mmCIF file of C-alpha atoms in Angstrom:
data_model
loop_
_atom_site.group_PDB
_atom_site.id
_atom_site.type_symbol
_atom_site.label_atom_id
_atom_site.label_comp_id
_atom_site.label_asym_id
_atom_site.label_seq_id
_atom_site.Cartn_x
_atom_site.Cartn_y
_atom_site.Cartn_z
ATOM 1 C CA MET A 1 64.760 -41.178 -5.651
ATOM 2 C CA SER A 2 67.209 -38.950 -4.065
ATOM 3 C CA GLU A 3 67.961 -39.445 -0.341
ATOM 4 C CA ILE A 4 66.905 -36.966 2.314
ATOM 5 C CA PRO A 5 70.044 -35.174 3.806
ATOM 6 C CA ASN A 6 70.228 -34.359 7.508
ATOM 7 C CA THR A 7 70.485 -30.846 8.427
ATOM 8 C CA ASP A 8 74.087 -30.495 8.856
ATOM 9 C CA ASP A 9 74.781 -31.966 5.438
ATOM 10 C CA ALA A 10 71.941 -29.641 3.924
ATOM 11 C CA LEU A 11 73.477 -26.666 5.440
ATOM 12 C CA ALA A 12 77.047 -27.622 4.286
ATOM 13 C CA ALA A 13 75.826 -27.946 0.866
ATOM 14 C CA LEU A 14 75.442 -24.199 0.691
ATOM 15 C CA SER A 15 79.026 -24.198 -0.492
ATOM 16 C CA MET A 16 77.831 -25.465 -3.788
ATOM 17 C CA PRO A 17 79.490 -22.990 -6.481
ATOM 18 C CA LEU A 18 76.844 -20.383 -7.547
ATOM 19 C CA VAL A 19 77.220 -21.184 -11.299
ATOM 20 C CA ASP A 20 76.570 -24.843 -10.455
ATOM 21 C CA ALA A 21 73.421 -24.130 -8.688
ATOM 22 C CA MET A 22 72.262 -21.534 -11.550
ATOM 23 C CA MET A 23 72.822 -24.160 -14.326
ATOM 24 C CA THR A 24 70.856 -26.925 -12.397
ATOM 25 C CA GLN A 25 68.210 -24.759 -10.918
ATOM 26 C CA ARG A 26 64.588 -25.639 -12.203
ATOM 27 C CA ALA A 27 60.833 -25.751 -10.881
ATOM 28 C CA VAL A 28 60.775 -28.916 -8.869
ATOM 29 C CA ARG A 29 57.014 -29.634 -8.089
ATOM 30 C CA ARG A 30 56.868 -33.259 -6.989
ATOM 31 C CA VAL A 31 58.148 -33.492 -3.495
ATOM 32 C CA LYS A 32 57.967 -35.767 -0.722
ATOM 33 C CA PRO A 33 55.768 -35.175 2.443
ATOM 34 C CA ASP A 34 58.763 -35.742 4.702
ATOM 35 C CA PRO A 35 59.377 -32.707 7.052
ATOM 36 C CA VAL A 36 61.885 -30.005 6.222
ATOM 37 C CA ASP A 37 63.913 -28.975 9.273
ATOM 38 C CA ASP A 38 62.962 -25.543 10.606
ATOM 39 C CA ALA A 39 66.740 -24.303 10.555
ATOM 40 C CA ILE A 40 66.856 -25.123 6.970
ATOM 41 C CA VAL A 41 63.891 -23.032 6.062
ATOM 42 C CA LYS A 42 65.183 -20.358 8.118
ATOM 43 C CA LYS A 43 68.530 -20.288 6.317
ATOM 44 C CA CYS A 44 66.696 -20.074 2.906
ATOM 45 C CA ILE A 45 64.918 -16.927 4.097
ATOM 46 C CA GLU A 46 68.009 -15.651 5.843
ATOM 47 C CA LEU A 47 69.747 -15.803 2.363
ATOM 48 C CA ALA A 48 66.539 -14.415 0.694
ATOM 49 C CA LEU A 49 66.969 -11.147 3.101
ATOM 50 C CA ARG A 50 70.533 -10.529 1.556
ATOM 51 C CA ALA A 51 68.816 -9.311 -1.837
ATOM 52 C CA PRO A 52 68.355 -5.726 -2.725
ATOM 53 C CA THR A 53 65.146 -4.053 -2.387
ATOM 54 C CA GLY A 54 63.980 -0.673 -3.946
ATOM 55 C CA SER A 55 65.439 2.314 -1.885
ATOM 56 C CA ASN A 56 66.609 -0.495 0.413
ATOM 57 C CA GLY A 57 63.088 -0.347 2.024
ATOM 58 C CA GLN A 58 63.304 -4.006 3.083
ATOM 59 C CA ASN A 59 59.384 -3.847 3.115
ATOM 60 C CA TRP A 60 58.995 -7.739 3.200
ATOM 61 C CA GLU A 61 57.351 -10.246 5.280
ATOM 62 C CA PHE A 62 57.435 -13.900 5.037
ATOM 63 C CA ILE A 63 54.841 -16.307 5.939
ATOM 64 C CA VAL A 64 55.935 -19.860 6.579
ATOM 65 C CA VAL A 65 52.916 -22.362 6.509
ATOM 66 C CA LYS A 66 53.182 -25.639 8.078
ATOM 67 C CA ASP A 67 49.591 -25.793 9.494
ATOM 68 C CA GLN A 68 47.483 -28.382 7.704
ATOM 69 C CA HIS A 69 44.260 -26.542 7.497
ATOM 70 C CA VAL A 70 45.902 -23.522 5.914
ATOM 71 C CA LYS A 71 47.767 -25.854 3.351
ATOM 72 C CA ASP A 72 44.087 -27.140 2.765
ATOM 73 C CA GLN A 73 42.651 -23.897 2.193
ATOM 74 C CA LEU A 74 45.369 -22.563 -0.131
ATOM 75 C CA GLY A 75 45.222 -25.863 -2.231
ATOM 76 C CA LYS A 76 41.337 -25.339 -2.551
ATOM 77 C CA ARG A 77 42.135 -21.890 -4.036
ATOM 78 C CA TYR A 78 44.728 -23.354 -6.344
ATOM 79 C CA ARG A 79 42.506 -25.816 -7.956
ATOM 80 C CA GLN A 80 39.690 -23.251 -8.474
ATOM 81 C CA PRO A 81 41.345 -21.526 -11.448
ATOM 82 C CA TRP A 82 43.212 -24.574 -12.725
ATOM 83 C CA THR A 83 40.030 -25.866 -13.824
ATOM 84 C CA VAL A 84 40.034 -23.454 -16.472
ATOM 85 C CA TYR A 85 43.600 -22.751 -16.934
ATOM 86 C CA GLY A 86 44.404 -26.488 -16.998
ATOM 87 C CA ALA A 87 41.908 -27.312 -19.764
ATOM 88 C CA LEU A 88 43.295 -24.381 -21.888
ATOM 89 C CA GLY A 89 46.976 -25.381 -21.370
ATOM 90 C CA ARG A 90 46.169 -29.196 -22.371
ATOM 91 C CA ARG A 91 44.234 -28.010 -25.465
ATOM 92 C CA ALA A 92 47.150 -25.483 -26.241
ATOM 93 C CA ALA A 93 49.802 -27.957 -25.619
ATOM 94 C CA ALA A 94 48.335 -30.845 -27.803
ATOM 95 C CA GLY A 95 51.089 -32.684 -29.424
ATOM 96 C CA ASP A 96 53.904 -30.892 -27.406
ATOM 97 C CA GLU A 97 55.538 -33.509 -25.104
ATOM 98 C CA SER A 98 57.648 -31.009 -23.256
ATOM 99 C CA MET A 99 54.708 -28.788 -22.411
ATOM 100 C CA LEU A 100 52.546 -31.457 -21.558
ATOM 101 C CA LYS A 101 55.239 -32.648 -19.045
ATOM 102 C CA ILE A 102 55.230 -29.546 -17.394
ATOM 103 C CA LEU A 103 51.323 -29.424 -17.094
ATOM 104 C CA LYS A 104 51.453 -32.964 -15.565
ATOM 105 C CA ALA A 105 53.840 -31.702 -13.134
ATOM 106 C CA VAL A 106 51.647 -28.972 -12.207
ATOM 107 C CA GLU A 107 48.871 -31.160 -11.701
ATOM 108 C CA TRP A 108 50.841 -33.394 -9.492
ATOM 109 C CA GLN A 109 51.290 -30.328 -7.358
ATOM 110 C CA ILE A 110 47.725 -29.415 -7.113
ATOM 111 C CA GLU A 111 46.571 -32.760 -6.527
ATOM 112 C CA HIS A 112 49.178 -33.274 -3.633
ATOM 113 C CA PHE A 113 49.429 -29.612 -2.332
ATOM 114 C CA SER A 114 48.259 -30.423 0.969
ATOM 115 C CA GLU A 115 50.916 -32.980 1.437
ATOM 116 C CA ILE A 116 53.746 -30.419 0.819
ATOM 117 C CA PRO A 117 55.604 -29.926 3.925
ATOM 118 C CA VAL A 118 56.362 -26.137 4.008
ATOM 119 C CA LEU A 119 55.078 -23.152 1.892
ATOM 120 C CA VAL A 120 56.840 -19.989 1.995
ATOM 121 C CA ILE A 121 54.760 -16.955 1.071
ATOM 122 C CA PRO A 122 56.847 -13.613 0.401
ATOM 123 C CA CYS A 123 54.775 -10.508 1.148
ATOM 124 C CA LEU A 124 55.196 -6.947 0.857
ATOM 125 C CA ARG A 125 54.209 -4.229 2.986
ATOM 126 C CA GLY A 126 52.585 -1.090 1.539
ATOM 127 C CA GLY A 127 50.535 -0.563 -1.571
ATOM 128 C CA THR A 128 51.581 -1.202 -5.131
ATOM 129 C CA ARG A 129 51.344 2.578 -5.848
ATOM 130 C CA VAL A 130 54.941 3.770 -5.125
ATOM 131 C CA PRO A 131 55.156 7.649 -4.717
ATOM 132 C CA TYR A 132 57.257 9.766 -6.809
ATOM 133 C CA VAL A 133 57.007 7.586 -10.101
ATOM 134 C CA PRO A 134 55.596 8.946 -13.430
ATOM 135 C CA THR A 135 53.055 6.222 -14.040
ATOM 136 C CA PRO A 136 51.113 3.497 -12.251
ATOM 137 C CA PHE A 137 53.076 0.905 -14.374
ATOM 138 C CA VAL A 138 56.551 2.070 -13.017
ATOM 139 C CA GLY A 139 54.809 2.293 -9.713
ATOM 140 C CA GLU A 140 53.778 -1.428 -9.837
ATOM 141 C CA THR A 141 56.864 -2.763 -11.441
ATOM 142 C CA SER A 142 59.058 -1.045 -8.669
ATOM 143 C CA TYR A 143 56.738 -2.400 -5.950
ATOM 144 C CA PHE A 144 57.075 -6.112 -7.184
ATOM 145 C CA GLY A 145 60.692 -5.701 -8.004
ATOM 146 C CA SER A 146 61.489 -5.269 -4.194
ATOM 147 C CA ILE A 147 60.505 -9.117 -3.607
ATOM 148 C CA TYR A 148 61.557 -11.106 -6.424
ATOM 149 C CA PRO A 149 65.206 -10.571 -6.168
ATOM 150 C CA SER A 150 64.855 -12.157 -2.598
ATOM 151 C CA VAL A 151 62.685 -14.886 -3.865
ATOM 152 C CA GLN A 152 65.310 -15.873 -6.480
ATOM 153 C CA ASN A 153 67.751 -15.905 -3.598
ATOM 154 C CA LEU A 154 65.555 -18.211 -1.736
ATOM 155 C CA LEU A 155 65.185 -20.531 -4.664
ATOM 156 C CA LEU A 156 68.912 -20.831 -5.365
ATOM 157 C CA ALA A 157 69.469 -21.604 -1.541
ATOM 158 C CA ALA A 158 66.946 -24.414 -1.756
ATOM 159 C CA ARG A 159 68.543 -25.938 -4.913
ATOM 160 C CA ALA A 160 72.184 -25.865 -3.292
ATOM 161 C CA MET A 161 70.778 -27.658 -0.259
ATOM 162 C CA GLY A 162 68.786 -30.043 -2.421
ATOM 163 C CA LEU A 163 65.278 -28.856 -1.516
ATOM 164 C CA GLY A 164 62.867 -29.015 -4.219
ATOM 165 C CA ALA A 165 61.189 -25.578 -4.929
ATOM 166 C CA SER A 166 58.892 -23.730 -7.492
ATOM 167 C CA LEU A 167 57.642 -20.158 -7.534
ATOM 168 C CA ILE A 168 53.681 -20.161 -8.188
ATOM 169 C CA THR A 169 51.099 -17.520 -7.759
ATOM 170 C CA MET A 170 47.818 -19.281 -8.735
ATOM 171 C CA PRO A 171 46.609 -19.844 -5.047
ATOM 172 C CA LEU A 172 46.861 -16.341 -4.637
ATOM 173 C CA TRP A 173 44.319 -15.577 -7.367
ATOM 174 C CA SER A 174 42.098 -13.972 -4.776
ATOM 175 C CA VAL A 175 44.374 -11.516 -2.865
ATOM 176 C CA THR A 176 41.387 -11.081 -0.486
ATOM 177 C CA SER A 177 40.907 -14.827 0.212
ATOM 178 C CA ALA A 178 44.612 -15.134 0.528
ATOM 179 C CA ARG A 179 44.591 -12.312 3.169
ATOM 180 C CA LYS A 180 41.979 -14.081 5.127
ATOM 181 C CA ILE A 181 43.387 -17.326 4.827
ATOM 182 C CA LEU A 182 46.832 -15.844 6.222
ATOM 183 C CA GLY A 183 45.421 -13.372 8.685
ATOM 184 C CA LEU A 184 47.319 -10.485 6.500
ATOM 185 C CA PRO A 185 46.178 -7.047 7.246
ATOM 186 C CA LEU A 186 45.413 -4.827 4.198
ATOM 187 C CA SER A 187 48.766 -3.118 4.391
ATOM 188 C CA VAL A 188 50.618 -6.497 3.538
ATOM 189 C CA THR A 189 50.085 -8.098 0.293
ATOM 190 C CA PRO A 190 50.971 -11.703 -0.641
ATOM 191 C CA ILE A 191 53.086 -11.904 -3.952
ATOM 192 C CA CYS A 192 53.747 -15.492 -4.559
ATOM 193 C CA VAL A 193 53.991 -19.081 -3.020
ATOM 194 C CA VAL A 194 57.174 -21.078 -2.661
ATOM 195 C CA PRO A 195 56.437 -24.811 -1.969
ATOM 196 C CA LEU A 196 59.495 -26.615 -0.394
ATOM 197 C CA GLY A 197 60.084 -30.221 0.190
ATOM 198 C CA TRP A 198 62.565 -32.987 -0.616
ATOM 199 C CA PRO A 199 62.248 -33.949 -4.321
ATOM 200 C CA ARG A 200 60.995 -37.112 -5.492
ATOM 201 C CA GLY A 201 63.597 -36.918 -8.400
ATOM 202 C CA ARG A 202 67.042 -35.313 -9.030
ATOM 203 C CA TYR A 203 68.096 -32.084 -10.170
ATOM 204 C CA GLY A 204 70.140 -32.015 -13.341
ATOM 205 C CA PRO A 205 71.160 -29.437 -16.092
ATOM 206 C CA THR A 206 68.520 -27.407 -17.718
ATOM 207 C CA THR A 207 67.966 -26.712 -21.359
ATOM 208 C CA ARG A 208 67.655 -23.037 -22.325
ATOM 209 C CA ARG A 209 67.769 -21.180 -25.549
ATOM 210 C CA PRO A 210 71.238 -19.758 -26.496
ATOM 211 C CA VAL A 211 71.838 -16.308 -25.778
ATOM 212 C CA GLU A 212 72.039 -15.395 -29.385
ATOM 213 C CA ASP A 213 68.356 -16.141 -29.981
ATOM 214 C CA VAL A 214 66.955 -13.779 -27.131
ATOM 215 C CA VAL A 215 69.380 -10.812 -26.974
ATOM 216 C CA HIS A 216 69.005 -7.656 -29.023
ATOM 217 C CA LEU A 217 71.377 -4.741 -29.621
ATOM 218 C CA ASP A 218 70.238 -1.143 -28.915
ATOM 219 C CA GLY A 219 66.606 -2.168 -29.815
ATOM 220 C CA TYR A 220 64.308 -4.957 -30.626
ATOM 221 C CA GLY A 221 65.112 -6.758 -33.890
ATOM 222 C CA LYS A 222 68.962 -6.393 -34.222
ATOM 223 C CA ARG A 223 70.521 -9.616 -33.066
ATOM 224 C CA TRP A 224 73.439 -9.333 -30.853
ATOM 225 C CA LEU A 225 76.552 -11.766 -31.150
ATOM 226 C CA THR A 226 75.215 -12.947 -34.617
ATOM 227 C CA THR A 227 77.544 -15.301 -36.346
#
């Protein structure tokens, strides 16, 4: 088990080289119920706000959830779709130990969701239909593209300070319900949930496919940097 750093040490850890944070970042779902200092959560969001947004709109809002009742309600919403998706996932992952390990981590997070000390919910103001774009698809991608760079900043900040974090969307499967739980007006849309807590395990190097396996040159099918 990793030790919980004090606030000063956690903030000082932001000096971690960026490449080290990137190479060891992973979805950490199993976290301790111990509190996370507000100064640490604030720093995560301050760094999230340094990300670019479409047309520099900065049309973001962040809901920090610590209230037990709100966490309980979101946890209930999380469990509802998991009864279906979890069963499908276990069936599809039969015999795949790596995928089963991930599913077990998700199940742990769902079962202990109300114990997670802090939830950060990034939101966007305005509708998904962005004006002056040729198709609804482009409008939607432009809209959501205005929040996810900031979410990545938040996740990297959490990693550097030793916080466990993950990006999830299933508790928001009903946007209407999520708005009601969070007291959001129709003009503000919740996009994802980032649970934060001190990890029960340790960070470490991640395993990813090599660049050569996923990059194509000038169009799909022609591999780049083939040997």
